[in-house]
Structures are given as structure tokens and as C-alpha cells.
Coordinates of C-alpha atoms in Angstrom, one line a residue:
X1 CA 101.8 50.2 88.9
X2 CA 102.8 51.5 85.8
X3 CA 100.5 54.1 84.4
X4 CA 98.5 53.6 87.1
X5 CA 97.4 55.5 90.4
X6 CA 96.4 53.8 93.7
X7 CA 95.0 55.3 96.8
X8 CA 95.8 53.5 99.9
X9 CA 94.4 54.7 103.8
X10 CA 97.4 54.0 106.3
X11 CA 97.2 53.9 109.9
X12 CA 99.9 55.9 112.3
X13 CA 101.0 55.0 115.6
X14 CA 97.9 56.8 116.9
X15 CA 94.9 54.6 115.1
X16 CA 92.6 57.8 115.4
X17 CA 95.0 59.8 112.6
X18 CA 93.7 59.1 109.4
X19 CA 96.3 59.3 106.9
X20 CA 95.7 59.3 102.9
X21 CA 98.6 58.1 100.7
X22 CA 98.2 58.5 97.2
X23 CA 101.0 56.5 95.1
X24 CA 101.4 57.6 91.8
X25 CA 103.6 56.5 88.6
X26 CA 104.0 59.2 85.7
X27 CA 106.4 57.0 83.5
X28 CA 104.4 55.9 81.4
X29 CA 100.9 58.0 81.9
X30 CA 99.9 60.8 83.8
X31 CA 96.9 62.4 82.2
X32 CA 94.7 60.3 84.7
X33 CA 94.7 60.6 88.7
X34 CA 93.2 59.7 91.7
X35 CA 92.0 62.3 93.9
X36 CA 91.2 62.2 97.2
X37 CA 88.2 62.9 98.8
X38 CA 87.2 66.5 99.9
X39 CA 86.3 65.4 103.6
X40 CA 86.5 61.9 105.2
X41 CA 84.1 59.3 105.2
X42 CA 81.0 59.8 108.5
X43 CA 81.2 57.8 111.1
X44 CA 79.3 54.6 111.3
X45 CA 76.0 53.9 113.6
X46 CA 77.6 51.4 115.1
X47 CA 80.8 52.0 117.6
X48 CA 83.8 50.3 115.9
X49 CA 85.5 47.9 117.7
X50 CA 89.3 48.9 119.1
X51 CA 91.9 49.5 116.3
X52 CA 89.5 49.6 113.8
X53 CA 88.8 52.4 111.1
X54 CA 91.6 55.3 110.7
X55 CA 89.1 57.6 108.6
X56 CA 87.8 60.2 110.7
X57 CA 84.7 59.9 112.3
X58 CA 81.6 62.4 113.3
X59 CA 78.9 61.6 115.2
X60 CA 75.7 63.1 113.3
X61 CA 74.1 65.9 116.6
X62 CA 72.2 64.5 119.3
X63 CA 68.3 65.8 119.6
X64 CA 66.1 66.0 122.8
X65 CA 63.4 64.0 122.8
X66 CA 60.5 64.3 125.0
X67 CA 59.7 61.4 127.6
X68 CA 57.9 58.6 125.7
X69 CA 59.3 58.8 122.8
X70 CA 62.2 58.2 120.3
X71 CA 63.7 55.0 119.5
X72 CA 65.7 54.4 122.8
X73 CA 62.6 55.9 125.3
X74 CA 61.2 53.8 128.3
X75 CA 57.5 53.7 129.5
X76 CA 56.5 56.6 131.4
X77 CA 58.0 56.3 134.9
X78 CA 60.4 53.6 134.3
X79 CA 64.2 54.8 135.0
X80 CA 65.7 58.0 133.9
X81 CA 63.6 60.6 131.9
X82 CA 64.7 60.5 128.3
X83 CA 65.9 64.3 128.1
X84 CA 68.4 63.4 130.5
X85 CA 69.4 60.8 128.4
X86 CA 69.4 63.5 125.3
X87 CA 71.8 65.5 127.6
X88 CA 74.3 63.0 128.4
X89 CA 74.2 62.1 124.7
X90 CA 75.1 65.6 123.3
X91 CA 78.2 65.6 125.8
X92 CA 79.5 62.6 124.9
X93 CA 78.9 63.9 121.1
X94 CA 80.8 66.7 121.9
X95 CA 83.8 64.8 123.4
X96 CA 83.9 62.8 120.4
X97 CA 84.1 65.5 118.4
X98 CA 86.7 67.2 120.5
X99 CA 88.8 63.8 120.0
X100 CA 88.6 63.7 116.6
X101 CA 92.0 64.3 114.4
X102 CA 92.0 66.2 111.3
X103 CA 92.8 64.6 108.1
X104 CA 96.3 64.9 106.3
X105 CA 97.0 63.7 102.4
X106 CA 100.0 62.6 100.9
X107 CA 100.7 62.0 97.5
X108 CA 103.9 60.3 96.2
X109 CA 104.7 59.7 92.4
X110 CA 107.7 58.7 90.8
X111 CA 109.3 59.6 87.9
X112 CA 112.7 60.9 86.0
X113 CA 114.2 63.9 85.2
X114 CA 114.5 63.3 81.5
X115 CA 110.7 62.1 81.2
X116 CA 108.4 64.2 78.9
X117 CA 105.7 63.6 81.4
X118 CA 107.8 64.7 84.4
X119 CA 105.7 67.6 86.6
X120 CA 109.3 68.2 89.0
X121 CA 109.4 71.8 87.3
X122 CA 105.7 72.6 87.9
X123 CA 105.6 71.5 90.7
X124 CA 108.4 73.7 92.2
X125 CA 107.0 76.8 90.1
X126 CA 103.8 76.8 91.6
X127 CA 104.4 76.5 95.3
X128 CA 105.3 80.4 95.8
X129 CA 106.0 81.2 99.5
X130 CA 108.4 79.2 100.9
X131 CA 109.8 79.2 104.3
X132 CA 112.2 76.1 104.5
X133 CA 114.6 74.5 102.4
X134 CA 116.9 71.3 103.6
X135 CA 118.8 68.9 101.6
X136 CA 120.2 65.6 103.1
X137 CA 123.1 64.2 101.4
X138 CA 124.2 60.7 102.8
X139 CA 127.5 59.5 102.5
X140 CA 129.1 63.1 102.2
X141 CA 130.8 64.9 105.1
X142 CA 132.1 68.0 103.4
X143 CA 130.1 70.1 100.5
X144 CA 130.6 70.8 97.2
X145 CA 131.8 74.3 95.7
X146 CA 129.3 74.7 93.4
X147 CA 126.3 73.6 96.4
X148 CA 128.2 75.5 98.9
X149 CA 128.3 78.6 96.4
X150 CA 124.3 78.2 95.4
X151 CA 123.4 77.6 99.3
X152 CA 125.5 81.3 100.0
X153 CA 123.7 83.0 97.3
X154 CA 120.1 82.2 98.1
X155 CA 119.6 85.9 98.6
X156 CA 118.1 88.7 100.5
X157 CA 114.3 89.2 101.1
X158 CA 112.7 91.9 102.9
X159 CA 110.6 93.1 105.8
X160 CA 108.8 96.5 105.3
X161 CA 107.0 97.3 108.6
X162 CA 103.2 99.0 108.3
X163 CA 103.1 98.9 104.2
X164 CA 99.7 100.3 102.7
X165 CA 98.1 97.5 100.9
X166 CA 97.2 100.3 98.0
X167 CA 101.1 100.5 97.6
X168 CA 101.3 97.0 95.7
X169 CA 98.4 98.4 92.9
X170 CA 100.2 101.7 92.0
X171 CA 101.3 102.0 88.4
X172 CA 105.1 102.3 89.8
X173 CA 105.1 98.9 91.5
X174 CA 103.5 96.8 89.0
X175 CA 106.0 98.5 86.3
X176 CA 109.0 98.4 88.3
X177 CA 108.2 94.2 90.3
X178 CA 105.3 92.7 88.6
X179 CA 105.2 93.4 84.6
X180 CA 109.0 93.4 84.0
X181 CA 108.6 89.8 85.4
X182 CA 106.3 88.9 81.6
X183 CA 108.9 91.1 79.9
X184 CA 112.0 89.0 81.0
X185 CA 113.6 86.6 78.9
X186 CA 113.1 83.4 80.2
X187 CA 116.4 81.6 82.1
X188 CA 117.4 77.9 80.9
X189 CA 118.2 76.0 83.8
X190 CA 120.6 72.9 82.6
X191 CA 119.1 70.2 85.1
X192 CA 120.4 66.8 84.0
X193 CA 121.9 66.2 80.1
X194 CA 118.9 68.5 78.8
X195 CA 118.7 72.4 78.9
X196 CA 114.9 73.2 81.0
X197 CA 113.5 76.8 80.1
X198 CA 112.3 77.8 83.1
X199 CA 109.2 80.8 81.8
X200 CA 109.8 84.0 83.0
X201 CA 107.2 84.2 85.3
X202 CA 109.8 82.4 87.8
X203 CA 111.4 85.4 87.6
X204 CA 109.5 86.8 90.0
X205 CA 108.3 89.5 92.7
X206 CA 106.6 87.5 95.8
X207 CA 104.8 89.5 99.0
X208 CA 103.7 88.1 102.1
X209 CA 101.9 89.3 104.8
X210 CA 104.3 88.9 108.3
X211 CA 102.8 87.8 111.8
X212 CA 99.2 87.4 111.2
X213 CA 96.9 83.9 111.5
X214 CA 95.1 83.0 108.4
X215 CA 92.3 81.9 110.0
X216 CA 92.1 84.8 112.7
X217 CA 93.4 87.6 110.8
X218 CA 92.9 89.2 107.2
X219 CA 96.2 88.1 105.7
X220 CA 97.5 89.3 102.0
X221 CA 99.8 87.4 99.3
X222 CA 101.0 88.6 95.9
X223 CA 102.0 85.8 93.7
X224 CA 104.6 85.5 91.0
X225 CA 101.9 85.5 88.3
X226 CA 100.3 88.9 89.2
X227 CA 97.2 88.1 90.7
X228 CA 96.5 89.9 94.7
X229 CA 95.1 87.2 96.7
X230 CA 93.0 88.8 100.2
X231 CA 91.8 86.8 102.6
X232 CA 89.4 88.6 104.5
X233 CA 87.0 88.7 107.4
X234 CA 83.6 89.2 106.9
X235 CA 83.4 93.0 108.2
X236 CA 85.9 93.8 106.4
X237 CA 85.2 92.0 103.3
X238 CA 81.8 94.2 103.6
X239 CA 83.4 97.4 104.4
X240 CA 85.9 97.2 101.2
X241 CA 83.1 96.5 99.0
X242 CA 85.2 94.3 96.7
X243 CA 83.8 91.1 94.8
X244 CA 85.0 87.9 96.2
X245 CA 83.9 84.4 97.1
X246 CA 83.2 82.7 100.6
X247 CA 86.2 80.7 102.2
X248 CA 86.0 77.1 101.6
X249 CA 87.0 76.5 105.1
X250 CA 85.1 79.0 107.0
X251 CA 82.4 76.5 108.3
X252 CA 78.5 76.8 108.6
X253 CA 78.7 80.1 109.5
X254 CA 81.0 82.3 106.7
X255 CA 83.2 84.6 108.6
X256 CA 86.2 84.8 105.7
X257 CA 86.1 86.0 101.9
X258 CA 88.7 85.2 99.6
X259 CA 89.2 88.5 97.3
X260 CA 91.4 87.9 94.1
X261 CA 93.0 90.7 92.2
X262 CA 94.9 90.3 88.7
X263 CA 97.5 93.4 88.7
X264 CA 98.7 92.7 85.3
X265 CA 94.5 93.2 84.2
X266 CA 94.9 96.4 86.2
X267 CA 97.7 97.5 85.1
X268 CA 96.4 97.7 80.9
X269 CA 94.0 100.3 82.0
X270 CA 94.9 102.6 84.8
X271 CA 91.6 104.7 84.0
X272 CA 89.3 102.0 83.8
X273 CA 86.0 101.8 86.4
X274 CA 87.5 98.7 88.0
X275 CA 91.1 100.4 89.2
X276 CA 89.5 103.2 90.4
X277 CA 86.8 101.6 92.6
X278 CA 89.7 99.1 93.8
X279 CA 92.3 102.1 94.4
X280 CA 89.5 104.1 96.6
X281 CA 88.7 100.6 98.5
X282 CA 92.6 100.9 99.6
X283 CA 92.9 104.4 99.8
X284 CA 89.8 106.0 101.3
X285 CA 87.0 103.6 102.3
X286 CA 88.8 101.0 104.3
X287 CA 92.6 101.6 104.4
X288 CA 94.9 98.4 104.9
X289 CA 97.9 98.0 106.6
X290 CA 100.4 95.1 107.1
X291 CA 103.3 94.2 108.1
X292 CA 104.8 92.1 104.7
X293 CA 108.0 90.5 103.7
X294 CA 109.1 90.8 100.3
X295 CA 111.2 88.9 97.9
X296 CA 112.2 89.7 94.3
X297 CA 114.4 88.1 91.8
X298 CA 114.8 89.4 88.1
X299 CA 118.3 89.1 86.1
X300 CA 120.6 92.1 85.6
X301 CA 118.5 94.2 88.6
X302 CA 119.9 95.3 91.2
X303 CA 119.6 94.0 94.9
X304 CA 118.8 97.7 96.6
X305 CA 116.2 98.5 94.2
X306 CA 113.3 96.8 96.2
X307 CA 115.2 99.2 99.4
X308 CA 115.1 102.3 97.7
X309 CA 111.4 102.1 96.0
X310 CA 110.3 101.5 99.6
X311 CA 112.4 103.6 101.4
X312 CA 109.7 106.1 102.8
X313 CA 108.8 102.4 104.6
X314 CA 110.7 101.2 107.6
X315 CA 111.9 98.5 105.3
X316 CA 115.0 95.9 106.4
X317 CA 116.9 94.0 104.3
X318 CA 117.3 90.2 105.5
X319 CA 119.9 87.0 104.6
X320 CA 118.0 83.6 105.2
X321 CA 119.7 81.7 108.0
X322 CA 122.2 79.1 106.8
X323 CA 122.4 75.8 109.4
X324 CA 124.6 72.9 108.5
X325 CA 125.8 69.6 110.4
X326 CA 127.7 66.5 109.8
X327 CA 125.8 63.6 111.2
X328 CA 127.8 60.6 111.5
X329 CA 126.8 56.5 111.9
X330 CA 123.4 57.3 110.9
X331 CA 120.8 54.6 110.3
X332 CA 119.4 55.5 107.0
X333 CA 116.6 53.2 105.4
X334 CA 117.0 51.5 102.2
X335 CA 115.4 52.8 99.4
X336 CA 114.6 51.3 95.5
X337 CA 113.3 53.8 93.1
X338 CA 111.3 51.6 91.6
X339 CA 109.6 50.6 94.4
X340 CA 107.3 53.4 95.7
X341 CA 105.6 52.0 97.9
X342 CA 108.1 49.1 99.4
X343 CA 108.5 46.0 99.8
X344 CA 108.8 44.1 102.7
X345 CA 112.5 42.9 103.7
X346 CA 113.8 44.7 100.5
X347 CA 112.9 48.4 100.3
X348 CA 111.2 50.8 102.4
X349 CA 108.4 53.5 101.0
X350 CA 107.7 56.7 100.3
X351 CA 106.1 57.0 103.6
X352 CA 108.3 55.4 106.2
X353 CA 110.7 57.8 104.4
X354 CA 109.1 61.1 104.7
X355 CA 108.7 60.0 108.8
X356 CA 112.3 59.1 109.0
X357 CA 112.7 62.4 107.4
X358 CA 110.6 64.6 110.1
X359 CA 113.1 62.7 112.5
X360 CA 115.9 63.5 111.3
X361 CA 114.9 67.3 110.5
X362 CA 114.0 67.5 114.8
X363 CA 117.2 65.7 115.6
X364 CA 115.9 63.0 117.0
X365 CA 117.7 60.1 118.0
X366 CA 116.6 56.9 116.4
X367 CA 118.1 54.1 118.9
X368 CA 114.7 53.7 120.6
X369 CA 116.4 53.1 123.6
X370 CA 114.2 51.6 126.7
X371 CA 115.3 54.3 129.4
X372 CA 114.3 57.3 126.4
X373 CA 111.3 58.8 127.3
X374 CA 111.0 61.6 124.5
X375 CA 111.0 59.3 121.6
X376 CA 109.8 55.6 120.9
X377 CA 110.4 56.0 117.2
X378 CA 113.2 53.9 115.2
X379 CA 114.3 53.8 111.8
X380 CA 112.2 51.6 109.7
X381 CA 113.4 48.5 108.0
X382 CA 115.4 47.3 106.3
X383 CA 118.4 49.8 107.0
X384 CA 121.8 50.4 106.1
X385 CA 124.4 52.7 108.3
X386 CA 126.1 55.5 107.0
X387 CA 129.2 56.8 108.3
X388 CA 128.4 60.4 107.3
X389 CA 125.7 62.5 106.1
X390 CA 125.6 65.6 106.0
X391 CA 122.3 68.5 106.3
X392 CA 122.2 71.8 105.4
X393 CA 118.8 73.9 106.1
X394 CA 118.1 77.4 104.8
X395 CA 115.6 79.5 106.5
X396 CA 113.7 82.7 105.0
X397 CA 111.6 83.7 102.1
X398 CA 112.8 81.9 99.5
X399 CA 111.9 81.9 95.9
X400 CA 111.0 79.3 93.9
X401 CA 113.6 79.7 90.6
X402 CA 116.4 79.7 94.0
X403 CA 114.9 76.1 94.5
X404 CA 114.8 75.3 91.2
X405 CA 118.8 76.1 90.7
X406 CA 119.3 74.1 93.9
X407 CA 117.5 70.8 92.6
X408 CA 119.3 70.9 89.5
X409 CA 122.6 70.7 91.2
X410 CA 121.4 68.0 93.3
X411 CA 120.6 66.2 90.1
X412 CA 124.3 67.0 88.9
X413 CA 125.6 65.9 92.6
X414 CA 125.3 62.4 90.8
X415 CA 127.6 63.2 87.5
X416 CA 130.3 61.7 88.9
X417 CA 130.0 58.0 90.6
X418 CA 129.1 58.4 94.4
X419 CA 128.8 56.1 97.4
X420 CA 125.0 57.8 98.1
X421 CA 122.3 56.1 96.3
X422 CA 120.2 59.0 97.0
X423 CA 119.7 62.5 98.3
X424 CA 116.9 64.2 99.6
X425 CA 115.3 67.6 99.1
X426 CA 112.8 69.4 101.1
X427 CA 110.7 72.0 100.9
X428 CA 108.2 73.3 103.6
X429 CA 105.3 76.5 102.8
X430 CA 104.4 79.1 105.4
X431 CA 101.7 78.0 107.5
X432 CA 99.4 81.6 107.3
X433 CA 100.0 81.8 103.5
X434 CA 96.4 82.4 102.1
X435 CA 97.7 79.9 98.8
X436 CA 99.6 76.4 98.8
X437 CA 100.0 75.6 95.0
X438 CA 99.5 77.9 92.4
X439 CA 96.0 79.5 93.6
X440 CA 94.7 77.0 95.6
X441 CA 93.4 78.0 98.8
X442 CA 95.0 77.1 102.4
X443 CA 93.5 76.6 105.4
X444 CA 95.8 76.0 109.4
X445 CA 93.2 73.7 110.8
X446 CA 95.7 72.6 113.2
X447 CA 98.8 72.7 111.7
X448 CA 99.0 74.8 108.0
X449 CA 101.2 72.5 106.7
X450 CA 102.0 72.0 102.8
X451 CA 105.3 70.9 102.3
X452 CA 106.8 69.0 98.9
X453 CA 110.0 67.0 99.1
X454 CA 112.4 64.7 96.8
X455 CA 114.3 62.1 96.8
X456 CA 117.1 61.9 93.7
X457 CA 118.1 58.4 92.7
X458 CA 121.7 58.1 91.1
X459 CA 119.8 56.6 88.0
X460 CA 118.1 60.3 87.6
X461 CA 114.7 58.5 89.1
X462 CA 113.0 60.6 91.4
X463 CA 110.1 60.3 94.3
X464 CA 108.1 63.8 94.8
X465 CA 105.8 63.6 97.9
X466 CA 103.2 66.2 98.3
X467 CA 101.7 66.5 102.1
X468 CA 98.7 68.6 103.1
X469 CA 96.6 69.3 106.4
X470 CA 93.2 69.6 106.5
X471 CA 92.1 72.9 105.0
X472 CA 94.1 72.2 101.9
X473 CA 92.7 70.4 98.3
X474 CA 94.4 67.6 96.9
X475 CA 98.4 68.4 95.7
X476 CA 98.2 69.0 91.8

């Protein structure tokens, strides 16, 4: 698989989830890529036999038909009329369609820290909000200083309650959070034997709006690279008169705009038509107001600037919530980096990993016991038991230069000879964030997820999986 990219389509447990997995290799090329489809394939004419098929299926709309005619219609007086036949159709069309299950992707590649080709920085970089952060560590029962030290100083982000959107466009804020972010030095971050320098646009101011549903609400994000992104519904996409595009997710019927502002293009010319017309959008013709946490990193600033710049705001300052826990005899699976996908009796996959994973994360217990009625689920095979392992999960807004200090000592975890062949590092996005990588637009569908994790072999191989819901493009 060197080189190469291959897409398999899994089944779950429930044989109506469709699943994409998308196994990638970057050791030897990564230029070329496989990339899923936008929606699954349509549903056959034919009704597929039990077990068959896990791509999700839609029934094309059932039409009345007047008696006599149409494909399926009996002579006239001969059993039921055919528009009660169209009827019955168009429900059972619609309970298919109720049944069906969104599609989620997955990608997984593999790869090392010290390849010139290796994305593990990118990909980091570019996924901005984050809301969880856990790291499994097998084998290990008490944590090191220097993890222990990097998990305590994740840092403080910020809620400021009923914030004027037009606040985030002023001269003031762009100078003090957005354009000393370009004007920064950039930070070398010393993951593995070579120094990384991580650009300074890592260095970063990141906004978020608090307690609103992308696909009900408008919703707001400010990225680390500048740009505004505004996702908006239709009346007041209309009422703002600013220029934006439809939502790719909004359905036949558009009822959301996505509206895209660069601040550092604002910001070169404060007395240009553009500012103005977007300052008097915020200002006077439809005033916008959320509630919005805040997060903002920049070397040699001080914490309480971000609390005194908005202190005509109700504004709190927050610590993200630290949980640890010391599992002990747990049934891990065994793992080969070379061998993404698995291999039967030998080495299990990226997949049966990532659900081991989810278990572990929800505390589940893995004994599939025949009197447990909560869970069926065991650990796949083959499996080794670990007398310790221990789990430490941050929740907050978190940055993504805080993750990238916290994978590079992962990476160092393995300087010294350990009895853990691997650890594990993962990384979930808000659900209502209008972005999942870089610009990308998001979507909840039924879930909202993008999440990322890794999994850091002693031999400084690495597996990054990628996962997506439904209203989300392919992982870059």
C-alpha cells in the first residue's frame, strides 16, 4: 500500500450505517488521494436482499397516477384504484426515508514524524475550535512532570456574555488579537530529533459563538488566520446586505448563507467603501449579538489583557476541566504500525481501534458479559492485557499550538525505552462550529462531529484518523 490510497466501504453492527474508510500511506507519496464521494450512491430499483448494501439508500418520490395507467395499474374495476396504491407508496417512501442513516467518513494514513511528507503539523493547525483533548497512555499508572506540567498549563479561555459582532472588526481588536498574530515570530516546537517551526499564525486569537445550533441559529467563528466566517439565515443574510454564498447543506430550499470576512483585508484600509458598508451592517442596519467564547495565545502577552480590552462586557475568565484515571487490567488491542488496516490473527486496524477508543472514552466495560444489557461490545482481536493505563481528558476551548506542544511530548514520551508500544491522542471539534478544517464548512446533520486522533508508535510511526458526519467534505 505504499504510495498508494484505497477506499474501502465497511459495515457496522447496524448494516443500515454506511461507513467510508479511506486508508492512506504518505511514506513514500502523498501528492495523490482518494476522495470520497460528496453523497452516497441511490438506491437500487430493486429491494436488496437482508444484509446486503451499507451505502445509503433513497427511494426516488412516488407520483399519483390516475386509474388505468402507469406501469403497475389494473383494468378498470379490477381491485384497488391505483391512487390508493400511489398513497400507500408515498408512505412507505417516507418511512424509508425516515430510516435512513446519514453517512460518516473516515480517513486513516500513516506515516512518521521525521517524513518530509508528513501532514501531522497541518493537520493540527488547521482544525481551529476545539473542545476535547484526551490522551491514553497504556502501561503507565502515574504521569510524567513534564506531561503533567503541559496538561496544567493548557490555559484560560473566555466567555463574554451579549458581545456586538461589530466589536471583532474595530481597528483596536484587529491591532491588539488578530494582526500582532502575522507580526509574531514564529515558535520552534522540538517534536522528535528535528526542530518544527510552527508559523505564527498558530499564535493565535480564536472566537466562537456559545449556545447556538448551526443549523437553527446564525452562529459566528473567527479563525486564527483573520478571516470572520457568518453563518446566517436567510432573513438575516438579506437584512445585512452582505455578499455571501448559499450553505452547501441547506437543502432544496436555501434557508442559510455562509458570509466570509478577511479582517486582516479590512484592516489595510479603514476608510475604504468595503469597511464602512460592513461596519454600518453591524452597527446600524442589523445589529448582532452573541454570546462568544474566546481564546488567545501570543508569547510575552499577558493573560488579563483579553479581560481588560472587554471589560465594559460581562466577560469570565475560564480553566478547562482537567479529568484523569488510572484504568487497570485493561484489554487493549494489538496494534502494528505498518499495518493500517490489519491483519487477521496478527494486528488489528485503524478502525476497530478508533471504536475501541469511543469505548474506552464512555467507560464502558468491555467483558461483554451475557447478563449486561447496556453494552454487547468487546475488544476486538487479537488483544493483549495491560495492567495499567492511564487517561487524562481536558475539556474547554483549546488552541491548536496547546495541542501541538502536547503531541510533541507524546512523541518524546518514547525517548526513553517503555513497556507501551503505543499511545493515543485525541482530538474532538465543537459540534455548532460553522468550520471543521481550515475553511471548510460544517454541517450537525445528526451528530456535528469532526474529530482527528493519533496513535504514536515507539518507532516514531504514526496513524492520523480523520472522522466526519454527514454535512462535512472529505478530511484534507
Amino acid at each position: 500500500m505504499e504510495g498508494m490510497a484505497r477506499k474501502v466501504a465497511l459495515k457496522t453492527q447496524d448494516p443500515q450505517v454506511p461507513i467510508i474508510l479511506i486508508l492512506r500511506s504518505e511514506l513514500s507519496v502523498s501528492s495523490t488521494r482518494q476522495r470520497a464521494p460528496e453523497q452516497a450512491p441511490k438506491k437500487p430499483s430493486h429491494t436488496p436482499k437482508k444484509g446486503a448494501g451499507a451505502s445509503k439508500m433513497r427511494s426516488p418520490p412516488a407520483t399519483r397516477m390516475p386509474a388505468g395507467q402507469g406501469p403497475g395499474a389494473r383494468r378498470e374495476g379490477a381491485g384497488r384504484p391505483s391512487w390508493g396504491r400511489a398513497c400507500v407508496g408515498e408512505s412507505m417512501a417516507t418511512l424509508r426515508r425516515l430510516r435512513e442513516v446519514p453517512r460518516h467518513l473516515l480517513v486513516c494514513e500513516k506515516s512518521n514524524f521525521g517524513h518530509d511528507k508528513s501532514r501531522h503539523r497541518h493537520l493540527v493547525e488547521t482544525h481551529y475550535h476545539n473542545y476535547r483533548v484526551s490522551f491514553l497512555i497504556p502501561e503507565c499508572g502515574i504521569l510524567s512532570k513534564e506531561l503533567k506540567n503541559l496538561v496544567m498549563e493548557t490555559g484560560p479561555y473566555y466567555f463574554v456574555k451579549n458581545l456586538p459582532l461589530h466589536e471583532l472588526i474595530t481597528h483596536e481588536f484587529i491591532n491588539t488579537f488578530v494582526k500582532k498574530v502575522f507580526s509574531s515570530e514564529p515558535f520552534v516546537c522540538h517534536c522528535v530529533s528535528a526542530s518544527l517551526r510552527i508559523p505564527p499564525s498558530l499564535c493565535s486569537c480564536c472566537a466562537l459563538t456559545y449556545n447556538t445550533n448551526i443549523d437553527e441559529d446564525n452562529t459566528a467563528a473567527l479563525l486564527p488566520n483573520g478571516k470572520l466566517i457568518l453563518s446566517l439565515d436567510k432573513d438575516t443574510y438579506e437584512e445585512t446586505g452582505l455578499q455571501g454564498h448559499p450553505s452547501r447543506y441547506s437543502g432544496r430550499k436555501i434557508m442559510k448563507f455562509i458570509v466570509s470576512i478577511d479582517l486582516m483585508d479590512l484592516s489595510c484600509n479603514l476608510d475604504s467603501k468595503k469597511y464602512k458598508r460592513i461596519s454600518w451592517s453591524f452597527k446600524e442596519k442589523k445589529p448582532l449579538k452573541f454570546d462568544f467564547l474566546l481564546a488567545w495565545h501570543h508569547t510575552g502577552a499577558e493573560e488579563s489583557t483579553m479581560m481588560s480590552y472587554f471589560s465594559s462586557y460581562r466577560i469570565q475568565e475560564h480553566q478547562p476541566k482537567i479529568a484523569v484515571s488510572t484504568m487497570t487490567d485493561l484489554q487493549c488491542p494489538v496494534l502494528q504500525s505498518s499495518e493500517l488496516g490489519g491483519k487477521p490473527e496478527v494486528a488489528c486496524g485503524a478502525r476497530e481501534l478508533l471504536d475501541w477508543l469511543g469505548a474506552v472514552f464512555s467507560d464502558v466495560e468491555l467483558n461483554n458479559e451475557p447478563n449486561n444489557f447496556i453494552s454487547t461490545y468487546c475488544c476486538p482481536q487479537p488483544s493483549t492485557v495491560v495492567a495499567k493505563a492511564y487517561l487524562c481528558t481536558i475539556t474547554g476551548f483549546i488552541l491548536p499550538e496547546k495541542i501541538c506542544l502536547l503531541l510533541e511530548q507524546l512523541c518524546r514520551y518514547f525517548d526513553e525505552p517503555k513497556l507501551a508500544p503505543w499511545v493515543t491522542l485525541s482530538v474532538q471539534g465543537f459540534a455548532d462550529s460553522p468550520v471543521s478544517w481550515r475553511e471548510k464548512e460544517h454541517g450537525f446533520r445528526k451528530g456535528g462531529e469532526h474529530l482527528y486522533n493519533f496513535v504514536i508508535f515507539n518507532n516514531q510511526d504514526y496513524w492520523l484518523q480523520m472522522a466526519v458526519g454527514a454535512n462535512d467534505d472529505c478530511p484534507p
